[in-house]
CSV table of C-alpha atoms in Angstrom, one decimal:
chain,number,residue,atom,x,y,z
A,1,MET,CA,-1.6,21.7,24.1
A,2,ALA,CA,-0.6,18.1,24.7
A,3,ASN,CA,1.4,18.8,27.8
A,4,LYS,CA,-0.3,16.0,29.6
A,5,ALA,CA,-0.6,12.6,28.1
A,6,THR,CA,-3.8,10.6,28.3
A,7,THR,CA,-3.3,7.1,29.7
A,8,LEU,CA,-4.7,4.1,27.9
A,9,LYS,CA,-4.4,0.5,29.0
A,10,ALA,CA,-3.1,-1.9,26.4
A,11,GLN,CA,-2.2,-5.6,26.1
A,12,ASN,CA,0.3,-7.2,23.8
A,13,ARG,CA,-1.3,-8.7,20.7
A,14,THR,CA,-0.3,-12.3,20.0
A,15,ASP,CA,-2.9,-13.3,17.3
A,16,PHE,CA,-2.7,-11.7,13.8
A,17,GLY,CA,-4.6,-11.7,10.5
A,18,LYS,CA,-7.9,-10.3,9.4
A,19,GLY,CA,-9.9,-12.9,11.3
A,20,SER,CA,-8.3,-12.1,14.6
A,21,ALA,CA,-8.6,-8.4,14.0
A,22,ARG,CA,-12.3,-8.8,13.3
A,23,GLN,CA,-12.7,-10.8,16.5
A,24,ALA,CA,-10.9,-8.2,18.5
A,25,ARG,CA,-13.2,-5.5,17.2
A,26,ARG,CA,-16.2,-7.6,18.0
A,27,ASP,CA,-14.8,-7.9,21.5
A,28,GLY,CA,-14.6,-4.1,21.8
A,29,GLN,CA,-10.9,-3.9,21.2
A,30,VAL,CA,-8.8,-1.9,18.8
A,31,PRO,CA,-5.6,-3.3,17.1
A,32,ALA,CA,-2.7,-0.8,17.3
A,33,VAL,CA,0.9,-0.7,16.3
A,34,VAL,CA,3.8,1.2,18.0
A,35,TYR,CA,6.9,2.0,16.0
A,36,GLY,CA,9.8,4.5,16.0
A,37,HIS,CA,13.3,5.1,17.6
A,38,GLY,CA,14.7,2.2,15.6
A,39,THR,CA,12.7,-0.4,17.4
A,40,ASP,CA,10.7,-3.3,15.9
A,41,PRO,CA,7.0,-2.6,15.5
A,42,ARG,CA,5.0,-3.6,18.6
A,43,HIS,CA,1.4,-4.7,18.2
A,44,VAL,CA,-1.1,-4.1,21.0
A,45,LEU,CA,-4.8,-4.1,21.7
A,46,LEU,CA,-6.7,-1.2,23.3
A,47,ASP,CA,-10.2,-0.7,24.6
A,48,GLU,CA,-12.2,0.8,21.7
A,49,HIS,CA,-14.4,3.1,23.8
A,50,ALA,CA,-11.6,4.5,25.8
A,51,THR,CA,-9.5,5.0,22.7
A,52,ARG,CA,-12.3,6.7,20.8
A,53,LEU,CA,-12.8,9.2,23.7
A,54,ALA,CA,-9.0,9.8,24.0
A,55,LEU,CA,-8.6,10.6,20.2
A,56,ARG,CA,-11.9,12.3,19.4
A,57,SER,CA,-10.7,15.9,19.6
A,58,ASN,CA,-7.0,15.7,18.9
A,59,GLU,CA,-5.4,14.3,15.8
A,60,ASN,CA,-2.0,14.4,17.4
A,61,ALA,CA,-2.9,13.1,20.9
A,62,LEU,CA,0.0,12.3,23.2
A,63,ILE,CA,-0.8,9.0,24.8
A,64,GLU,CA,0.9,7.1,27.7
A,65,LEU,CA,0.2,3.4,27.0
A,66,ASP,CA,0.1,1.1,30.0
A,67,VAL,CA,1.1,-2.1,28.3
A,68,GLU,CA,0.6,-4.8,31.0
A,69,GLY,CA,2.4,-2.6,33.5
A,70,GLU,CA,5.0,-1.1,31.2
A,71,SER,CA,4.7,2.6,30.5
A,72,VAL,CA,5.2,3.7,26.8
A,73,LEU,CA,4.9,7.3,25.6
A,74,VAL,CA,3.5,7.6,22.1
A,75,LEU,CA,2.2,10.2,19.7
A,76,THR,CA,-0.9,9.4,17.6
A,77,LYS,CA,0.1,9.3,13.9
A,78,ASP,CA,-2.8,7.7,12.1
A,79,VAL,CA,-6.4,6.7,13.1
A,80,GLN,CA,-8.6,4.5,10.9
A,81,ARG,CA,-12.3,4.9,11.7
A,82,HIS,CA,-15.3,2.9,10.9
A,83,PRO,CA,-16.8,4.0,7.5
A,84,ILE,CA,-20.4,4.0,8.8
A,85,ARG,CA,-20.8,4.1,12.5
A,86,PRO,CA,-18.7,5.8,15.2
A,87,GLY,CA,-15.7,3.6,16.1
A,88,VAL,CA,-11.9,3.3,15.8
A,89,GLN,CA,-10.7,0.5,13.6
A,90,HIS,CA,-6.9,0.8,14.0
A,91,VAL,CA,-4.3,3.2,15.4
A,92,ASP,CA,-0.6,3.9,14.5
A,93,PHE,CA,1.5,5.3,17.3
A,94,LEU,CA,5.0,6.8,17.1
A,95,LEU,CA,7.3,6.1,20.0
A,96,VAL,CA,8.5,9.4,21.5
A,97,ASN,CA,10.1,11.0,24.6
A,98,ARG,CA,9.0,14.2,26.2
A,99,ASN,CA,12.1,16.2,25.2
A,100,GLU,CA,12.1,15.6,21.4
A,101,ARG,CA,10.7,17.8,18.6
A,102,VAL,CA,8.6,16.4,15.9
A,103,ASP,CA,7.0,17.6,12.7
A,104,VAL,CA,3.3,17.2,12.7
A,105,GLU,CA,0.3,18.5,10.7
A,106,VAL,CA,-2.1,20.5,12.9
A,107,PRO,CA,-5.7,21.3,11.7
A,108,VAL,CA,-6.7,24.9,11.1
A,109,ALA,CA,-9.6,26.3,13.1
A,110,VAL,CA,-11.2,29.7,12.0
A,111,ILE,CA,-12.4,31.8,14.9
A,112,GLY,CA,-13.9,35.3,15.4
A,113,GLU,CA,-16.6,37.4,13.8
A,114,PRO,CA,-16.4,38.0,10.1
A,115,GLU,CA,-16.9,41.4,8.6
A,116,PRO,CA,-20.4,41.9,7.2
A,117,GLY,CA,-20.7,40.8,3.6
A,118,THR,CA,-17.5,38.6,3.7
A,119,ILE,CA,-17.1,34.9,3.4
A,120,HIS,CA,-13.9,32.9,4.3
A,121,MET,CA,-12.5,29.9,2.5
A,122,ILE,CA,-9.8,27.7,4.1
A,123,ASP,CA,-6.9,27.2,1.6
A,124,SER,CA,-4.8,25.0,4.0
A,125,SER,CA,-6.8,22.7,6.3
A,126,HIS,CA,-3.6,21.6,8.1
A,127,ILE,CA,-0.3,23.3,8.7
A,128,LEU,CA,2.9,21.4,9.2
A,129,VAL,CA,4.7,22.6,12.3
A,130,SER,CA,7.7,21.7,14.4
A,131,ALA,CA,7.2,21.4,18.2
A,132,ARG,CA,8.1,19.4,21.2
A,133,VAL,CA,5.8,16.5,21.7
A,134,VAL,CA,4.4,18.1,24.9
A,135,SER,CA,3.7,21.4,23.2
A,136,ILE,CA,1.8,20.3,20.0
A,137,PRO,CA,-1.4,22.5,19.7
A,138,GLU,CA,-4.7,20.7,19.1
A,139,THR,CA,-5.5,23.3,16.4
A,140,ILE,CA,-4.0,26.4,14.9
A,141,GLU,CA,-6.5,29.2,15.3
A,142,VAL,CA,-7.0,31.9,12.6
A,143,ASP,CA,-8.9,34.9,13.8
A,144,ILE,CA,-10.9,36.6,11.0
A,145,THR,CA,-12.3,39.4,13.2
A,146,GLY,CA,-12.1,42.7,11.3
A,147,VAL,CA,-10.4,41.1,8.3
A,148,ALA,CA,-11.5,42.8,5.1
A,149,ALA,CA,-12.6,41.2,1.9
A,150,GLY,CA,-9.7,40.5,-0.5
A,151,THR,CA,-7.3,39.5,2.3
A,152,VAL,CA,-5.3,36.3,2.2
A,153,ILE,CA,-4.1,35.2,5.6
A,154,THR,CA,-0.8,33.4,5.2
A,155,VAL,CA,1.4,31.3,7.4
A,156,ALA,CA,3.5,34.4,8.2
A,157,ASP,CA,0.4,36.0,9.7
A,158,LEU,CA,-0.3,33.2,12.1
A,159,LYS,CA,0.2,33.6,15.9
A,160,LEU,CA,1.7,30.3,16.8
A,161,PRO,CA,2.1,29.2,20.4
A,162,GLU,CA,5.5,29.6,22.1
A,163,GLY,CA,8.0,27.0,21.0
A,164,VAL,CA,5.9,26.0,17.9
A,165,GLU,CA,7.4,26.9,14.5
A,166,ALA,CA,5.9,26.6,11.0
A,167,ALA,CA,7.6,24.0,8.8
A,168,VAL,CA,6.1,25.3,5.5
A,169,ASP,CA,6.7,28.4,3.4
A,170,ALA,CA,5.7,31.6,5.2
A,171,GLU,CA,3.8,32.8,2.1
A,172,THR,CA,1.5,29.7,2.0
A,173,GLY,CA,-2.1,30.8,2.0
A,174,VAL,CA,-4.2,29.6,4.9
A,175,VAL,CA,-7.5,31.4,4.9
A,176,ASN,CA,-8.9,33.6,2.1
A,177,VAL,CA,-11.5,36.2,3.0
A,178,ALA,CA,-13.6,37.3,0.1
A,179,ASP,CA,-16.6,39.4,-0.8
A,180,GLU,CA,-19.7,37.2,-0.4
A,181,GLU,CA,-21.5,38.6,-3.4
A,182,VAL,CA,-18.5,38.1,-5.7
A,183,VAL,CA,-18.1,34.5,-4.6
A,184,THR,CA,-21.8,33.8,-5.1
A,185,ASP,CA,-21.7,35.3,-8.6
A,186,GLU,CA,-18.7,33.2,-9.6
A,187,VAL,CA,-20.0,29.8,-8.4
A,188,PRO,CA,-22.1,28.2,-11.2
A,189,GLU,CA,-25.1,26.2,-10.3
A,190,THR,CA,-24.7,22.5,-11.0
A,191,VAL,CA,-27.4,19.9,-11.0
A,192,PRO,CA,-26.1,16.3,-10.4
A,193,ALA,CA,-27.3,13.8,-12.9
A,194,GLU,CA,-29.7,11.2,-11.7
A,195,GLY,CA,-27.9,8.3,-10.1
A,196,GLU,CA,-24.8,10.4,-9.3
A,197,GLY,CA,-23.8,11.4,-5.7
A,198,GLU,CA,-22.9,9.3,-2.8
A,199,SER,CA,-23.9,5.9,-4.1
A,200,GLU,CA,-20.4,4.7,-4.9
A,201,GLY,CA,-19.1,5.9,-1.5
A,202,GLU,CA,-22.1,4.3,0.3
A,203,ALA,CA,-21.5,1.0,-1.5
A,204,GLU,CA,-17.9,1.1,-0.6
A,205,ALA,CA,-18.6,1.8,3.1
A,206,ALA,CA,-21.2,-0.9,3.2
A,207,GLU,CA,-18.8,-3.4,1.6
A,208,GLU,CA,-16.2,-2.6,4.3
A,209,ALA,CA,-18.7,-2.9,7.0
A,210,SER,CA,-20.0,-6.3,5.7
A,211,GLU,CA,-16.4,-7.6,5.7
A,212,GLU,CA,-16.1,-6.9,9.4
A,213,GLU,CA,-19.3,-8.7,10.4
């Protein structure tokens, strides 16, 4: 849980526009914006390497920004990453205090040993929950140990941490455990046509990367 904020040093950003953003990234910095609590958006620059490490395993990381000596508590809301190589391009932060509750989407993580002959499919990759900012779990674990084929694990079946409440319908399916042979028989073989595949995505990523150079 995010009961302890990670500290990142930041500086106020005074230059704006695509050109200045590209230059900041070349200098190893990440443009970021802080908003919320009725305040005007605040633009800052962070160290890219430190930011990447702080955000690599937690989509909803609680961060204490040290903005030129001023402490600002924020919750990570959106992270834009480089389309080709590892790297953070931009971050949106929400201004928070330690006592408030927020609604956030938390990723689902399947754990445990499946029953022989079963296969699981994740129906909901994220679950919307309500929690205090210091109690947001990094993941919502779904244990499939001993779960028989034909079982749909719903939100109602989840064991959420204390103080964390689901903010979606209790009957929402999260993980579907099925018979492996049945699933294999139902999935048709598809052969992609020549020229199809990742070419469009690769071209788009290359275009974005070239714009940054």
